[in-house]
Coordinates of C-alpha atoms and ligand atoms in Angstrom, one line a residue:
M1 CA 135.7 30.0 -86.5
S2 CA 138.1 32.7 -84.5
E3 CA 141.1 34.1 -85.4
S4 CA 142.2 33.4 -82.0
R5 CA 146.7 33.6 -82.5
S6 CA 147.8 30.2 -83.4
D7 CA 152.2 29.8 -82.9
A8 CA 152.0 28.4 -86.3
A9 CA 151.1 31.6 -87.6
S10 CA 153.2 34.8 -88.1
P11 CA 153.1 38.1 -87.9
R12 CA 153.2 38.4 -91.9
A13 CA 150.2 36.2 -91.6
Y14 CA 148.3 38.2 -89.7
Q15 CA 148.8 41.3 -91.5
I16 CA 147.7 39.5 -94.5
I17 CA 144.5 39.0 -93.0
A18 CA 144.3 42.2 -92.0
R19 CA 145.1 43.9 -94.9
C20 CA 142.5 42.0 -97.4
R21 CA 140.3 43.2 -93.9
E22 CA 141.1 46.4 -94.9
L23 CA 140.4 46.5 -98.3
A24 CA 137.0 45.2 -97.7
L25 CA 135.8 48.5 -96.6
Y26 CA 135.5 49.8 -99.8
S27 CA 132.6 49.6 -101.5
E28 CA 130.4 51.6 -103.4
V29 CA 127.5 49.7 -101.0
A30 CA 127.8 51.7 -97.3
G31 CA 127.9 48.8 -94.5
E32 CA 129.0 45.6 -97.4
T33 CA 131.3 44.3 -99.4
T34 CA 130.7 44.8 -103.2
R35 CA 133.0 46.7 -105.5
T36 CA 132.0 45.8 -109.3
F37 CA 134.4 46.8 -112.4
L38 CA 136.2 49.9 -111.7
A39 CA 133.5 51.3 -109.2
P40 CA 135.3 54.5 -108.2
S41 CA 136.0 52.3 -104.2
T42 CA 138.7 50.6 -106.5
H43 CA 140.9 54.2 -106.8
S44 CA 140.7 53.6 -102.7
V45 CA 142.3 49.7 -103.3
H46 CA 144.7 50.8 -105.8
A47 CA 146.3 53.7 -103.8
L48 CA 146.7 51.3 -100.6
L49 CA 148.2 48.2 -102.4
S50 CA 150.3 49.9 -104.3
G51 CA 151.7 51.7 -100.8
W52 CA 152.8 48.3 -100.5
M53 CA 153.9 47.8 -103.4
K54 CA 156.1 50.5 -103.7
A55 CA 157.1 50.0 -99.9
A56 CA 157.9 46.9 -100.8
G57 CA 160.6 48.4 -103.6
M58 CA 158.0 47.3 -106.8
Q59 CA 157.0 49.8 -109.6
V60 CA 153.3 49.9 -109.8
R61 CA 151.4 51.2 -112.7
V62 CA 147.1 50.9 -113.7
D63 CA 147.2 49.2 -117.5
A64 CA 144.0 50.1 -119.1
A65 CA 141.8 47.8 -118.1
G66 CA 141.9 48.7 -114.6
N67 CA 144.2 46.0 -113.6
L68 CA 147.2 46.9 -110.9
R69 CA 150.4 45.7 -111.6
G70 CA 153.3 46.3 -109.3
V71 CA 156.9 44.8 -111.2
L72 CA 159.7 44.2 -108.3
A73 CA 162.6 43.9 -111.6
G74 CA 164.7 40.7 -111.8
E75 CA 168.4 40.5 -112.1
W76 CA 168.7 41.6 -115.8
P77 CA 166.4 43.8 -117.7
N78 CA 163.7 41.0 -119.6
A79 CA 164.9 38.4 -117.1
P80 CA 161.9 36.1 -117.3
R81 CA 158.9 37.1 -115.9
I82 CA 156.4 35.5 -112.5
L83 CA 153.1 36.6 -112.8
I84 CA 151.4 36.0 -109.3
G85 CA 147.5 37.2 -109.2
S86 CA 144.3 37.2 -108.9
H87 CA 141.0 40.0 -108.6
L88 CA 139.5 42.9 -106.6
D89 CA 136.5 43.2 -107.6
T90 CA 133.4 41.3 -105.9
V91 CA 130.3 40.2 -106.6
A92 CA 127.4 41.2 -104.2
Q93 CA 127.5 41.5 -100.0
A94 CA 130.8 39.5 -100.9
G95 CA 133.6 38.4 -98.2
A96 CA 136.7 39.5 -97.9
F97 CA 139.0 36.8 -99.1
D98 CA 137.7 36.4 -102.4
G99 CA 140.0 37.4 -104.9
I100 CA 142.1 39.8 -103.2
L101 CA 143.9 37.0 -100.3
G102 CA 145.4 36.4 -103.7
V103 CA 146.6 40.3 -104.2
V104 CA 147.8 40.6 -100.9
L105 CA 149.3 37.7 -100.9
G106 CA 151.4 37.8 -103.8
V107 CA 152.7 41.5 -102.3
A108 CA 153.4 39.9 -99.1
L109 CA 155.7 37.3 -100.7
V110 CA 157.4 40.4 -102.5
E111 CA 157.8 41.6 -98.7
E112 CA 159.2 38.4 -97.7
L113 CA 161.6 38.4 -100.4
T114 CA 163.2 42.1 -100.0
A115 CA 163.3 41.2 -96.5
R116 CA 165.0 38.3 -96.6
S117 CA 167.2 39.8 -98.9
H118 CA 168.4 42.5 -96.4
T119 CA 168.9 39.3 -93.6
A120 CA 170.8 37.5 -96.4
T121 CA 170.5 34.1 -94.3
T122 CA 168.6 31.3 -96.2
F123 CA 167.5 33.2 -99.5
D124 CA 170.2 34.5 -102.1
P125 CA 169.2 38.5 -102.7
K126 CA 169.2 38.3 -106.5
L127 CA 166.2 37.0 -108.0
P128 CA 166.9 35.2 -111.9
F129 CA 163.8 36.6 -112.7
T130 CA 161.1 39.5 -112.4
I131 CA 157.9 39.1 -110.4
E132 CA 154.4 40.9 -111.0
V133 CA 152.2 40.6 -109.1
I134 CA 148.5 41.4 -110.8
G135 CA 144.8 42.6 -109.2
F136 CA 142.5 42.0 -112.0
S137 CA 140.0 44.8 -112.4
D138 CA 137.4 41.9 -113.1
E139 CA 136.8 38.6 -112.8
E140 CA 133.4 38.1 -111.7
G141 CA 131.4 39.7 -114.3
V142 CA 129.0 41.1 -112.1
R143 CA 128.8 44.7 -113.8
F144 CA 128.8 43.9 -117.5
G145 CA 127.0 39.9 -117.3
K146 CA 130.8 38.8 -118.7
P147 CA 132.8 37.6 -117.1
F148 CA 137.3 37.8 -116.8
L149 CA 138.0 41.3 -118.2
G150 CA 140.6 42.0 -116.3
S151 CA 142.6 38.5 -117.9
L152 CA 141.3 38.7 -121.3
A153 CA 142.5 41.9 -121.4
L154 CA 146.1 40.8 -120.0
I155 CA 146.2 38.0 -122.8
G156 CA 145.2 40.7 -125.1
E157 CA 141.6 39.1 -125.7
L158 CA 139.4 42.0 -124.4
D159 CA 137.5 43.1 -127.7
A160 CA 136.1 45.5 -129.5
A161 CA 132.2 43.5 -128.7
T162 CA 133.2 43.6 -125.5
L163 CA 134.2 46.9 -124.9
L164 CA 130.7 47.8 -126.2
L165 CA 128.9 45.8 -124.0
T166 CA 126.6 48.3 -121.2
D167 CA 125.9 47.9 -117.6
R168 CA 122.5 48.4 -116.2
N169 CA 122.9 52.4 -116.0
G170 CA 124.2 52.1 -120.1
V171 CA 127.2 52.8 -119.1
S172 CA 129.6 51.0 -122.1
V173 CA 132.4 49.4 -121.3
A174 CA 134.8 51.8 -122.9
D175 CA 132.6 54.8 -120.8
A176 CA 133.4 52.4 -117.7
I177 CA 137.3 52.2 -118.5
R178 CA 137.5 56.2 -119.6
D179 CA 135.0 57.0 -116.1
F180 CA 137.8 55.8 -114.1
G181 CA 140.2 58.3 -115.9
L182 CA 141.8 55.5 -117.7
D183 CA 141.9 55.4 -122.1
P184 CA 140.2 52.1 -123.9
A185 CA 143.1 52.7 -126.8
E186 CA 146.0 51.9 -124.6
L187 CA 144.9 48.9 -124.1
P188 CA 147.2 47.3 -126.2
A189 CA 149.7 47.9 -123.6
A190 CA 147.8 46.1 -120.9
I191 CA 148.8 42.7 -123.2
V192 CA 151.5 40.1 -120.5
D193 CA 154.9 41.1 -121.3
K194 CA 156.8 38.4 -123.6
S195 CA 159.2 37.8 -121.1
A196 CA 156.5 36.1 -119.0
C197 CA 157.1 32.5 -118.2
A198 CA 154.9 31.5 -115.3
Y199 CA 151.5 32.5 -113.5
L200 CA 150.9 31.7 -109.7
E201 CA 147.1 32.8 -108.0
F202 CA 146.3 31.9 -104.8
H203 CA 142.6 31.4 -104.2
I204 CA 140.4 30.3 -101.1
E205 CA 139.2 26.9 -102.4
Q206 CA 135.1 28.5 -101.5
G207 CA 134.0 24.8 -100.8
P208 CA 133.8 22.6 -98.1
V209 CA 136.4 19.5 -99.0
L210 CA 139.7 20.9 -97.7
E211 CA 138.1 21.6 -94.7
S212 CA 136.2 18.4 -94.1
E213 CA 139.4 17.0 -95.6
G214 CA 141.3 18.6 -92.4
L215 CA 144.3 20.5 -94.9
S216 CA 145.4 23.5 -95.3
L217 CA 145.9 23.4 -99.0
G218 CA 145.0 22.5 -102.5
V219 CA 146.5 22.1 -105.3
V220 CA 144.8 22.5 -109.1
D221 CA 145.0 20.8 -111.4
T222 CA 141.9 20.7 -113.6
I223 CA 139.4 24.0 -113.8
A224 CA 135.9 21.7 -114.8
G225 CA 134.7 22.5 -117.2
Q226 CA 130.7 24.5 -117.0
T227 CA 127.3 24.4 -119.1
R228 CA 124.5 26.5 -117.9
M229 CA 121.3 25.9 -120.2
Q230 CA 117.3 27.3 -119.7
F231 CA 114.5 24.4 -120.5
I232 CA 110.7 25.9 -121.0
F233 CA 108.4 23.3 -119.7
T234 CA 105.1 23.7 -122.1
G235 CA 101.7 22.0 -120.2
Q236 CA 98.2 23.8 -120.1
A237 CA 96.7 26.3 -117.7
N238 CA 93.5 25.0 -116.1
H239 CA 91.5 25.6 -112.9
A240 CA 93.2 24.0 -109.6
G241 CA 90.0 22.7 -108.7
T242 CA 87.4 21.8 -111.7
T243 CA 90.4 20.0 -113.8
P244 CA 90.6 16.1 -112.9
M245 CA 93.9 14.6 -111.4
G246 CA 95.3 12.2 -114.5
A247 CA 95.4 12.2 -117.9
Q248 CA 93.5 15.8 -118.1
R249 CA 95.9 17.9 -116.7
R250 CA 99.1 18.8 -117.8
D251 CA 101.2 20.2 -115.0
A252 CA 104.3 22.3 -116.2
L253 CA 105.4 22.4 -113.0
A254 CA 104.7 18.4 -112.1
A255 CA 107.1 17.9 -115.5
A256 CA 109.3 19.9 -114.0
A257 CA 110.2 18.5 -110.8
Q258 CA 110.6 15.2 -112.5
W259 CA 113.1 16.0 -114.4
I260 CA 115.2 18.2 -111.4
V261 CA 114.7 14.8 -109.4
A262 CA 116.2 13.0 -112.4
V263 CA 119.2 15.6 -113.0
E264 CA 120.2 15.5 -108.8
Q265 CA 120.0 11.1 -109.4
Y266 CA 122.1 11.3 -112.2
A267 CA 124.4 13.7 -110.9
T268 CA 125.2 11.4 -107.5
E269 CA 125.7 8.6 -109.2
C270 CA 128.6 10.3 -111.2
A271 CA 131.8 10.7 -109.8
G272 CA 132.7 14.3 -110.0
L273 CA 129.9 15.7 -111.7
V274 CA 128.2 18.8 -110.4
A275 CA 124.1 19.6 -111.5
T276 CA 122.0 22.2 -110.4
V277 CA 118.4 23.6 -111.0
G278 CA 118.7 26.8 -109.2
K279 CA 115.9 28.7 -110.7
V280 CA 112.8 28.3 -111.4
E281 CA 109.5 30.3 -112.4
T282 CA 106.2 29.7 -113.3
L283 CA 105.3 32.1 -115.7
G284 CA 102.1 33.3 -115.0
G285 CA 101.9 30.8 -111.9
A286 CA 98.8 31.4 -108.6
S287 CA 98.0 28.9 -106.2
N288 CA 94.6 27.7 -107.6
V289 CA 96.4 27.2 -111.4
I290 CA 98.2 24.6 -113.0
A291 CA 100.9 25.4 -114.2
G292 CA 101.2 25.8 -118.0
N293 CA 104.5 27.0 -118.4
V294 CA 107.6 26.5 -116.3
V295 CA 111.2 28.0 -117.5
A296 CA 114.0 26.6 -115.7
T297 CA 118.2 26.4 -115.2
L298 CA 120.1 23.9 -115.2
D299 CA 124.5 24.4 -113.8
V300 CA 126.3 21.3 -115.0
R301 CA 130.5 21.2 -114.6
H302 CA 132.8 17.9 -114.8
A303 CA 136.9 18.4 -115.2
L304 CA 136.1 16.2 -118.2
D305 CA 134.6 17.6 -121.3
K306 CA 132.7 13.9 -122.5
V307 CA 131.4 13.1 -119.6
R308 CA 129.5 17.0 -118.6
R309 CA 128.8 16.7 -122.2
S310 CA 126.9 13.0 -122.1
A311 CA 125.4 14.5 -119.0
I312 CA 123.8 17.2 -120.7
A313 CA 122.4 14.7 -123.8
H314 CA 121.0 12.3 -120.5
F315 CA 119.5 15.2 -118.9
I316 CA 117.6 16.9 -122.3
N317 CA 116.1 13.2 -122.2
A318 CA 115.3 13.1 -119.1
A319 CA 113.3 16.8 -120.1
Q320 CA 111.8 14.7 -123.1
T321 CA 111.4 11.8 -121.2
A322 CA 108.6 14.1 -118.4
A323 CA 107.5 16.1 -120.6
T324 CA 106.4 13.6 -122.8
A325 CA 104.8 11.5 -120.4
R326 CA 102.4 14.9 -119.3
G327 CA 101.8 15.4 -123.0
M328 CA 103.5 18.3 -123.0
T329 CA 106.7 19.9 -124.9
V330 CA 109.6 20.8 -123.5
T331 CA 112.6 23.3 -125.4
H332 CA 116.2 24.0 -124.1
S333 CA 119.0 27.1 -125.0
T334 CA 122.7 27.1 -123.8
S335 CA 124.3 30.6 -122.7
L336 CA 127.7 28.7 -121.4
D337 CA 129.6 26.5 -123.2
Q338 CA 132.5 26.8 -121.3
T339 CA 136.0 23.5 -121.4
A340 CA 137.4 22.4 -118.6
V341 CA 141.5 23.9 -118.0
D342 CA 144.3 21.6 -117.3
L343 CA 146.3 24.1 -115.6
D344 CA 150.5 23.5 -116.5
S345 CA 151.3 19.9 -115.1
D346 CA 154.8 20.5 -114.6
L347 CA 154.0 24.3 -113.0
T348 CA 151.4 22.7 -111.0
A349 CA 153.7 19.1 -110.1
L350 CA 156.2 22.0 -108.8
L351 CA 153.6 24.1 -106.9
A352 CA 152.8 20.8 -104.9
D353 CA 156.4 20.2 -104.0
A354 CA 156.7 23.1 -102.8
A355 CA 154.1 22.5 -100.9
T356 CA 155.1 19.5 -99.5
R357 CA 158.6 21.5 -99.2
A358 CA 156.7 23.9 -96.8
G359 CA 156.0 20.7 -94.9
H360 CA 151.6 20.4 -95.7
A361 CA 149.8 18.2 -98.4
A362 CA 149.3 18.5 -101.4
H363 CA 146.1 17.6 -102.0
W364 CA 144.9 17.5 -105.8
M365 CA 141.8 18.7 -107.0
I366 CA 139.5 20.2 -109.5
S367 CA 137.9 23.5 -109.3
G368 CA 135.0 24.3 -109.7
A369 CA 134.8 27.9 -110.1
G370 CA 135.8 29.3 -112.5
H371 CA 139.3 31.1 -111.7
D372 CA 141.4 34.3 -113.6
A373 CA 144.1 31.0 -114.2
M374 CA 141.8 29.4 -116.5
I375 CA 141.9 32.5 -119.1
V376 CA 145.8 33.2 -118.2
A377 CA 146.5 30.1 -119.0
R378 CA 145.7 30.4 -122.6
R379 CA 149.2 32.5 -123.3
V380 CA 151.1 31.6 -120.0
P381 CA 151.3 28.3 -118.0
S382 CA 150.0 28.4 -115.2
A383 CA 148.9 26.8 -111.5
M384 CA 146.9 26.9 -108.4
L385 CA 146.9 27.2 -105.0
F386 CA 143.2 26.7 -102.6
L387 CA 143.4 27.7 -99.1
R388 CA 141.1 26.2 -96.8
T389 CA 137.5 28.3 -96.7
A390 CA 136.0 28.1 -93.3
A391 CA 132.9 26.6 -93.3
G392 CA 132.9 26.0 -97.1
L393 CA 131.4 29.5 -97.1
S394 CA 132.0 32.1 -99.9
H395 CA 129.9 35.0 -101.8
H396 CA 128.7 35.8 -98.3
P397 CA 130.1 38.3 -95.9
D398 CA 131.5 35.7 -93.3
E399 CA 133.3 34.6 -95.6
N400 CA 137.0 33.4 -93.4
V401 CA 140.3 32.0 -93.9
L402 CA 142.7 30.8 -90.6
P403 CA 146.0 32.2 -90.2
V404 CA 147.6 28.3 -90.3
D405 CA 146.5 28.0 -93.6
V406 CA 147.4 31.7 -95.2
E407 CA 151.2 30.7 -93.5
A408 CA 151.0 27.6 -95.4
A409 CA 150.3 29.6 -98.3
L410 CA 152.6 32.3 -97.7
A411 CA 155.9 29.5 -97.2
T412 CA 154.5 27.8 -100.4
G413 CA 155.1 30.7 -102.0
L414 CA 158.3 31.4 -101.5
E415 CA 159.3 27.6 -101.6
F416 CA 157.6 27.9 -105.6
L417 CA 160.4 31.0 -105.9
Q418 CA 163.2 29.1 -104.2
I419 CA 162.8 26.4 -106.6
L420 CA 162.6 28.5 -109.7
R421 CA 165.2 30.4 -108.6
D422 CA 167.7 27.3 -108.4
D423 CA 166.5 25.4 -111.2
K424 CA 166.8 27.1 -114.0
A425 CA 166.4 24.3 -116.6
M426 CA 163.3 24.2 -115.3
L427 CA 162.7 28.1 -115.9
K428 CA 164.5 27.9 -119.1
R429 CA 160.9 25.4 -119.2
F430 CA 158.4 27.7 -118.7
I431 CA 160.0 30.3 -121.2
A432 CA 159.8 27.7 -124.1
L433 CA 156.5 27.1 -122.9
T434 CA 155.1 30.0 -122.9
S435 CA 156.7 30.6 -126.8
Q436 CA 155.1 28.0 -128.1
L437 CA 151.5 28.9 -126.2
K438 CA 151.8 32.4 -128.2
Q439 CA 152.4 30.6 -131.1
E440 CA 149.9 27.9 -130.9
D441 CA 147.4 30.9 -130.5
N442 CA 148.8 33.1 -133.2
H443 CA 147.8 29.9 -135.5
A444 CA 145.0 29.5 -134.1
Ligands
ZN1 ZN1 137.7 35.0 -106.5

């Protein structure tokens, strides 16, 4: 998809895209965008973003988890705080927009507010809230195998066990923080201010739905729950030439194949369910040997936990059936069981209202991928806006967004802030909800 200039996008939208592409140049691997938790190139990303933040009138700091935090102070001290954020780390050989776009859009929103306060045409320059733009240091979890290190620090859940995790070079999370020039002892100061009452995250959809519907934006109401499992089918390795077909063969790969097709069929017939066997390995496999042991992964996601759980029960049964039919055994284990997260219904409705006011259809969506919002939502009412992703392609160097869609997101963000500025009762409701979430957290 080209980025040819269209009348519907402002210079600001083109600037946002150019900034994302500029930030993508900072990488730990030459010639591609690979930037894991607190890689040295993160210093350059912080420097660029800090410059833009400061020019927009924000105070900038890097917290002890390496999150970049820019604050535009509201009208009075301790004004309710609206957080806008996403992540600055990437997968290996990433595109230029996953995560970064949400941070750059947050900065652009503040720039728009500041610019409008100078011209003071339509927007009241006085803000009854503080805006904090956050660039999280880790969401993808590439370096330490555990995602969301940045947002966990924000809500005070980056625990001692996590600080001890090591990367493939034996460097711990705590050492990575020190190597970056920060002090893990100061992590408590990374915890979000008590005044925080709402979190907004802009993110590319990373899928084909919005493009197939011909829409710029999607409003996320739920982040799907997710289970990751491993199945081991154990049959009998034997000579491929001398073992006749039929009952004398105990082919673990044939059993796994039957199960994989059963998984696909069930998920196809169950609305909203996605189930994937992404990796299959034949242990000691060879072209002239009947497979004796097969290890297969399973990834299952759905917005309703009960649907996901019953699907898993079905998949375990199907594996047993496939194994038993061939006189074999199968075992399974679970490495991740993440429940679905409903985003705040009122804040999400407000975001949909903002999209409509900005002239865009508010298309409700479920996020099949995990995002920082699912962590922040434990402590602060949260909402998420998806932007159409060209060809649904993400975690790939060709990842792209359209200027008109960036413009749509920017306009929606401005309307979102304007509604909160005008509707004091709404703002108060989110403040009350935040303290309620914190109390529930303390009692949990
Ligand atoms: Zn992301």
